[in-house]
Amino acid sequence: MITLADIEAARRRIEGIAMHTPLLEDPSGSGLRLKAEHLQVTGSFKIRGAANAVSLAAEAGARHVVTDSSGNHGQAVAWVARHLGLKATVVLPENAVARKVEAVRSCGAAIVLSGMTTPERYARANEIAQREGAVYIPPFNHPHVMAGQGTLGLEILEQAGEVGTVYVPVGGGGLIAGTATALKAAGRPVRLVGAEPELAADTYLSFQRGELVAIDYPTGTLADGLRSTQPGALTFAVIRERVDEIMLVTEEEIRQAVRYLAVNVKQVVEPSGAVSLAAALRVPRGAVAVLSGGNADLGLIASLLR
Ligand SMILES: Cc1ncc(COP(=O)(O)O)c(C=O)c1O
């Protein structure tokens, strides 16, 4: 179980790499506030966990890091590795969003396209790490990654004052596990709700049944960053203890949320990053929705706005 102390240590470690992102007010008067991680370095919250985990690996002597990712974590690891002078290799799915592949490439990392599912990518990344004597940096299921993501929770506490409910998108669960730990440790009466596409309901089902549930690879959802087939064992242990509810949203609600952000808030957010808003729009007053990323292909955004 990660602790508040782990998150505070992560915050000191990532200072100067990750930004403090703004908490935006919804100007349309809904009462919603939006934690703008799509404006973060590399365009997603993933830089927080990557900066913490890669810095610790570098301190322990790593020269080369390997990771597997749907795109945003890979970009973040590649960015931090270049910043610290390490080599990076990123395993991405064969159907990765083109803009995410390009972003990883532009950070100077070696790219390996392999399979579609998280377990396929995990196996490939670990094989490369072993063969090349590199250090594997997991996308969510690791205490250093969760603690880095938890720094987002500390910022919400400082920026938001009174908060009713915080909504967080859920893939493998690293972001919500870290955020929940920071928020619950503060002892304020805040509700922590995870939001998942109903087409990728692995954490919802696991939460309902009280045990890890694996689903088939969820091709159907627009939220490419949330297509994990099972929560991590470590992330799920934290989620069970510290998260209040996991909500499911439809694909139409995700599309509406991306449109809402463009039209009302003038922000471009990727579908995975808007899943929290899709849930929050059901009861917006007093809520904070974490907009976790903004790396979408512009053709997709254009088609959603048309
Ligand atoms: C934009 C975005 N939001 C949320 C997530 C989910 O994060 P986690 O796997 O930590 O639950 C991801 C994962 O890639 C993502 O890219």
PDB file of N, CA and C in Angstrom, residues 185-225:
ATOM      1  N   ALA A 185      -5.994  10.689   2.601  1.00  0.00           N
ATOM      2  CA  ALA A 185      -5.062  10.945   3.711  1.00  0.00           C
ATOM      3  C   ALA A 185      -5.298  12.325   4.322  1.00  0.00           C
ATOM      4  N   ALA A 186      -5.895  13.235   3.538  1.00  0.00           N
ATOM      5  CA  ALA A 186      -6.107  14.599   4.043  1.00  0.00           C
ATOM      6  C   ALA A 186      -7.237  14.650   5.065  1.00  0.00           C
ATOM      7  N   GLY A 187      -8.037  13.591   5.133  1.00  0.00           N
ATOM      8  CA  GLY A 187      -9.096  13.522   6.142  1.00  0.00           C
ATOM      9  C   GLY A 187     -10.290  14.419   5.861  1.00  0.00           C
ATOM     10  N   ARG A 188     -10.376  14.985   4.648  1.00  0.00           N
ATOM     11  CA  ARG A 188     -11.553  15.809   4.319  1.00  0.00           C
ATOM     12  C   ARG A 188     -12.649  14.900   3.758  1.00  0.00           C
ATOM     13  N   PRO A 189     -13.922  15.296   3.868  1.00  0.00           N
ATOM     14  CA  PRO A 189     -15.006  14.410   3.421  1.00  0.00           C
ATOM     15  C   PRO A 189     -15.209  14.463   1.912  1.00  0.00           C
ATOM     16  N   VAL A 190     -14.229  13.982   1.153  1.00  0.00           N
ATOM     17  CA  VAL A 190     -14.343  14.035  -0.304  1.00  0.00           C
ATOM     18  C   VAL A 190     -14.654  12.635  -0.848  1.00  0.00           C
ATOM     19  N   ARG A 191     -15.563  12.577  -1.851  1.00  0.00           N
ATOM     20  CA  ARG A 191     -15.875  11.284  -2.486  1.00  0.00           C
ATOM     21  C   ARG A 191     -14.968  11.102  -3.693  1.00  0.00           C
ATOM     22  N   LEU A 192     -14.474   9.894  -3.860  1.00  0.00           N
ATOM     23  CA  LEU A 192     -13.569   9.611  -4.959  1.00  0.00           C
ATOM     24  C   LEU A 192     -14.252   8.601  -5.886  1.00  0.00           C
ATOM     25  N   VAL A 193     -14.530   9.032  -7.114  1.00  0.00           N
ATOM     26  CA  VAL A 193     -15.266   8.163  -8.048  1.00  0.00           C
ATOM     27  C   VAL A 193     -14.408   7.893  -9.284  1.00  0.00           C
ATOM     28  N   GLY A 194     -14.262   6.646  -9.634  1.00  0.00           N
ATOM     29  CA  GLY A 194     -13.568   6.257 -10.863  1.00  0.00           C
ATOM     30  C   GLY A 194     -14.576   6.164 -11.993  1.00  0.00           C
ATOM     31  N   ALA A 195     -14.162   6.582 -13.206  1.00  0.00           N
ATOM     32  CA  ALA A 195     -15.054   6.498 -14.359  1.00  0.00           C
ATOM     33  C   ALA A 195     -14.413   5.620 -15.428  1.00  0.00           C
ATOM     34  N   GLU A 196     -15.196   4.668 -15.924  1.00  0.00           N
ATOM     35  CA  GLU A 196     -14.717   3.733 -16.960  1.00  0.00           C
ATOM     36  C   GLU A 196     -15.720   3.675 -18.086  1.00  0.00           C
ATOM     37  N   PRO A 197     -15.256   3.431 -19.320  1.00  0.00           N
ATOM     38  CA  PRO A 197     -16.223   3.173 -20.397  1.00  0.00           C
ATOM     39  C   PRO A 197     -16.969   1.866 -20.109  1.00  0.00           C
ATOM     40  N   GLU A 198     -18.272   1.817 -20.392  1.00  0.00           N
ATOM     41  CA  GLU A 198     -18.984   0.550 -20.129  1.00  0.00           C
ATOM     42  C   GLU A 198     -18.446  -0.572 -21.006  1.00  0.00           C
ATOM     43  N   LEU A 199     -17.753  -0.202 -22.101  1.00  0.00           N
ATOM     44  CA  LEU A 199     -17.165  -1.228 -22.974  1.00  0.00           C
ATOM     45  C   LEU A 199     -15.807  -1.726 -22.470  1.00  0.00           C
ATOM     46  N   ALA A 200     -15.310  -1.149 -21.387  1.00  0.00           N
ATOM     47  CA  ALA A 200     -14.018  -1.572 -20.813  1.00  0.00           C
ATOM     48  C   ALA A 200     -14.152  -1.600 -19.293  1.00  0.00           C
ATOM     49  N   ALA A 201     -15.072  -2.445 -18.805  1.00  0.00           N
ATOM     50  CA  ALA A 201     -15.522  -2.361 -17.404  1.00  0.00           C
ATOM     51  C   ALA A 201     -14.739  -3.273 -16.455  1.00  0.00           C
ATOM     52  N   ASP A 202     -13.455  -3.472 -16.709  1.00  0.00           N
ATOM     53  CA  ASP A 202     -12.696  -4.425 -15.882  1.00  0.00           C
ATOM     54  C   ASP A 202     -12.598  -3.999 -14.412  1.00  0.00           C
ATOM     55  N   THR A 203     -12.362  -2.707 -14.166  1.00  0.00           N
ATOM     56  CA  THR A 203     -12.251  -2.274 -12.762  1.00  0.00           C
ATOM     57  C   THR A 203     -13.630  -2.237 -12.102  1.00  0.00           C
ATOM     58  N   TYR A 204     -14.650  -1.811 -12.874  1.00  0.00           N
ATOM     59  CA  TYR A 204     -16.024  -1.810 -12.338  1.00  0.00           C
ATOM     60  C   TYR A 204     -16.403  -3.220 -11.869  1.00  0.00           C
ATOM     61  N   LEU A 205     -16.170  -4.222 -12.725  1.00  0.00           N
ATOM     62  CA  LEU A 205     -16.550  -5.601 -12.387  1.00  0.00           C
ATOM     63  C   LEU A 205     -15.714  -6.119 -11.216  1.00  0.00           C
ATOM     64  N   SER A 206     -14.426  -5.776 -11.217  1.00  0.00           N
ATOM     65  CA  SER A 206     -13.553  -6.224 -10.123  1.00  0.00           C
ATOM     66  C   SER A 206     -14.015  -5.613  -8.800  1.00  0.00           C
ATOM     67  N   PHE A 207     -14.389  -4.328  -8.845  1.00  0.00           N
ATOM     68  CA  PHE A 207     -14.838  -3.599  -7.648  1.00  0.00           C
ATOM     69  C   PHE A 207     -16.133  -4.215  -7.113  1.00  0.00           C
ATOM     70  N   GLN A 208     -17.064  -4.535  -8.041  1.00  0.00           N
ATOM     71  CA  GLN A 208     -18.339  -5.147  -7.646  1.00  0.00           C
ATOM     72  C   GLN A 208     -18.123  -6.501  -6.972  1.00  0.00           C
ATOM     73  N   ARG A 209     -17.231  -7.310  -7.589  1.00  0.00           N
ATOM     74  CA  ARG A 209     -17.062  -8.691  -7.101  1.00  0.00           C
ATOM     75  C   ARG A 209     -16.029  -8.810  -5.986  1.00  0.00           C
ATOM     76  N   GLY A 210     -15.243  -7.754  -5.770  1.00  0.00           N
ATOM     77  CA  GLY A 210     -14.233  -7.811  -4.709  1.00  0.00           C
ATOM     78  C   GLY A 210     -13.043  -8.685  -5.059  1.00  0.00           C
ATOM     79  N   GLU A 211     -12.832  -8.946  -6.355  1.00  0.00           N
ATOM     80  CA  GLU A 211     -11.646  -9.713  -6.789  1.00  0.00           C
ATOM     81  C   GLU A 211     -11.296  -9.307  -8.209  1.00  0.00           C
ATOM     82  N   LEU A 212     -10.058  -9.576  -8.634  1.00  0.00           N
ATOM     83  CA  LEU A 212      -9.628  -9.172  -9.973  1.00  0.00           C
ATOM     84  C   LEU A 212     -10.434  -9.906 -11.036  1.00  0.00           C
ATOM     85  N   VAL A 213     -11.035  -9.149 -11.949  1.00  0.00           N
ATOM     86  CA  VAL A 213     -11.798  -9.730 -13.054  1.00  0.00           C
ATOM     87  C   VAL A 213     -11.125  -9.299 -14.357  1.00  0.00           C
ATOM     88  N   ALA A 214     -10.889 -10.259 -15.257  1.00  0.00           N
ATOM     89  CA  ALA A 214     -10.316  -9.941 -16.572  1.00  0.00           C
ATOM     90  C   ALA A 214     -11.429  -9.942 -17.611  1.00  0.00           C
ATOM     91  N   ILE A 215     -11.360  -9.007 -18.554  1.00  0.00           N
ATOM     92  CA  ILE A 215     -12.346  -8.947 -19.639  1.00  0.00           C
ATOM     93  C   ILE A 215     -11.633  -9.180 -20.972  1.00  0.00           C
ATOM     94  N   ASP A 216     -12.406  -9.425 -22.034  1.00  0.00           N
ATOM     95  CA  ASP A 216     -11.808  -9.521 -23.368  1.00  0.00           C
ATOM     96  C   ASP A 216     -11.305  -8.146 -23.776  1.00  0.00           C
ATOM     97  N   TYR A 217     -10.345  -8.110 -24.695  1.00  0.00           N
ATOM     98  CA  TYR A 217      -9.791  -6.827 -25.127  1.00  0.00           C
ATOM     99  C   TYR A 217     -10.908  -5.931 -25.666  1.00  0.00           C
ATOM    100  N   PRO A 218     -11.106  -4.749 -25.066  1.00  0.00           N
ATOM    101  CA  PRO A 218     -12.254  -3.904 -25.436  1.00  0.00           C
ATOM    102  C   PRO A 218     -11.968  -3.020 -26.653  1.00  0.00           C
ATOM    103  N   THR A 219     -12.153  -3.555 -27.833  1.00  0.00           N
ATOM    104  CA  THR A 219     -11.865  -2.808 -29.062  1.00  0.00           C
ATOM    105  C   THR A 219     -12.808  -1.630 -29.245  1.00  0.00           C
ATOM    106  N   GLY A 220     -14.054  -1.767 -28.731  1.00  0.00           N
ATOM    107  CA  GLY A 220     -15.115  -0.839 -29.117  1.00  0.00           C
ATOM    108  C   GLY A 220     -15.007   0.570 -28.580  1.00  0.00           C
ATOM    109  N   THR A 221     -14.265   0.782 -27.492  1.00  0.00           N
ATOM    110  CA  THR A 221     -14.310   2.124 -26.891  1.00  0.00           C
ATOM    111  C   THR A 221     -13.344   3.106 -27.558  1.00  0.00           C
ATOM    112  N   LEU A 222     -13.815   4.335 -27.679  1.00  0.00           N
ATOM    113  CA  LEU A 222     -12.993   5.444 -28.203  1.00  0.00           C
ATOM    114  C   LEU A 222     -11.848   5.779 -27.257  1.00  0.00           C
ATOM    115  N   ALA A 223     -12.000   5.414 -25.994  1.00  0.00           N
ATOM    116  CA  ALA A 223     -11.011   5.780 -24.967  1.00  0.00           C
ATOM    117  C   ALA A 223      -9.840   4.799 -25.031  1.00  0.00           C
ATOM    118  N   ASP A 224      -8.903   5.049 -25.953  1.00  0.00           N
ATOM    119  CA  ASP A 224      -7.816   4.082 -26.206  1.00  0.00           C
ATOM    120  C   ASP A 224      -6.890   3.912 -24.999  1.00  0.00           C
ATOM    121  N   GLY A 225      -6.833   4.919 -24.110  1.00  0.00           N
ATOM    122  CA  GLY A 225      -5.975   4.812 -22.926  1.00  0.00           C
ATOM    123  C   GLY A 225      -6.595   3.980 -21.812  1.00  0.00           C
TER     124      GLY A 225
END
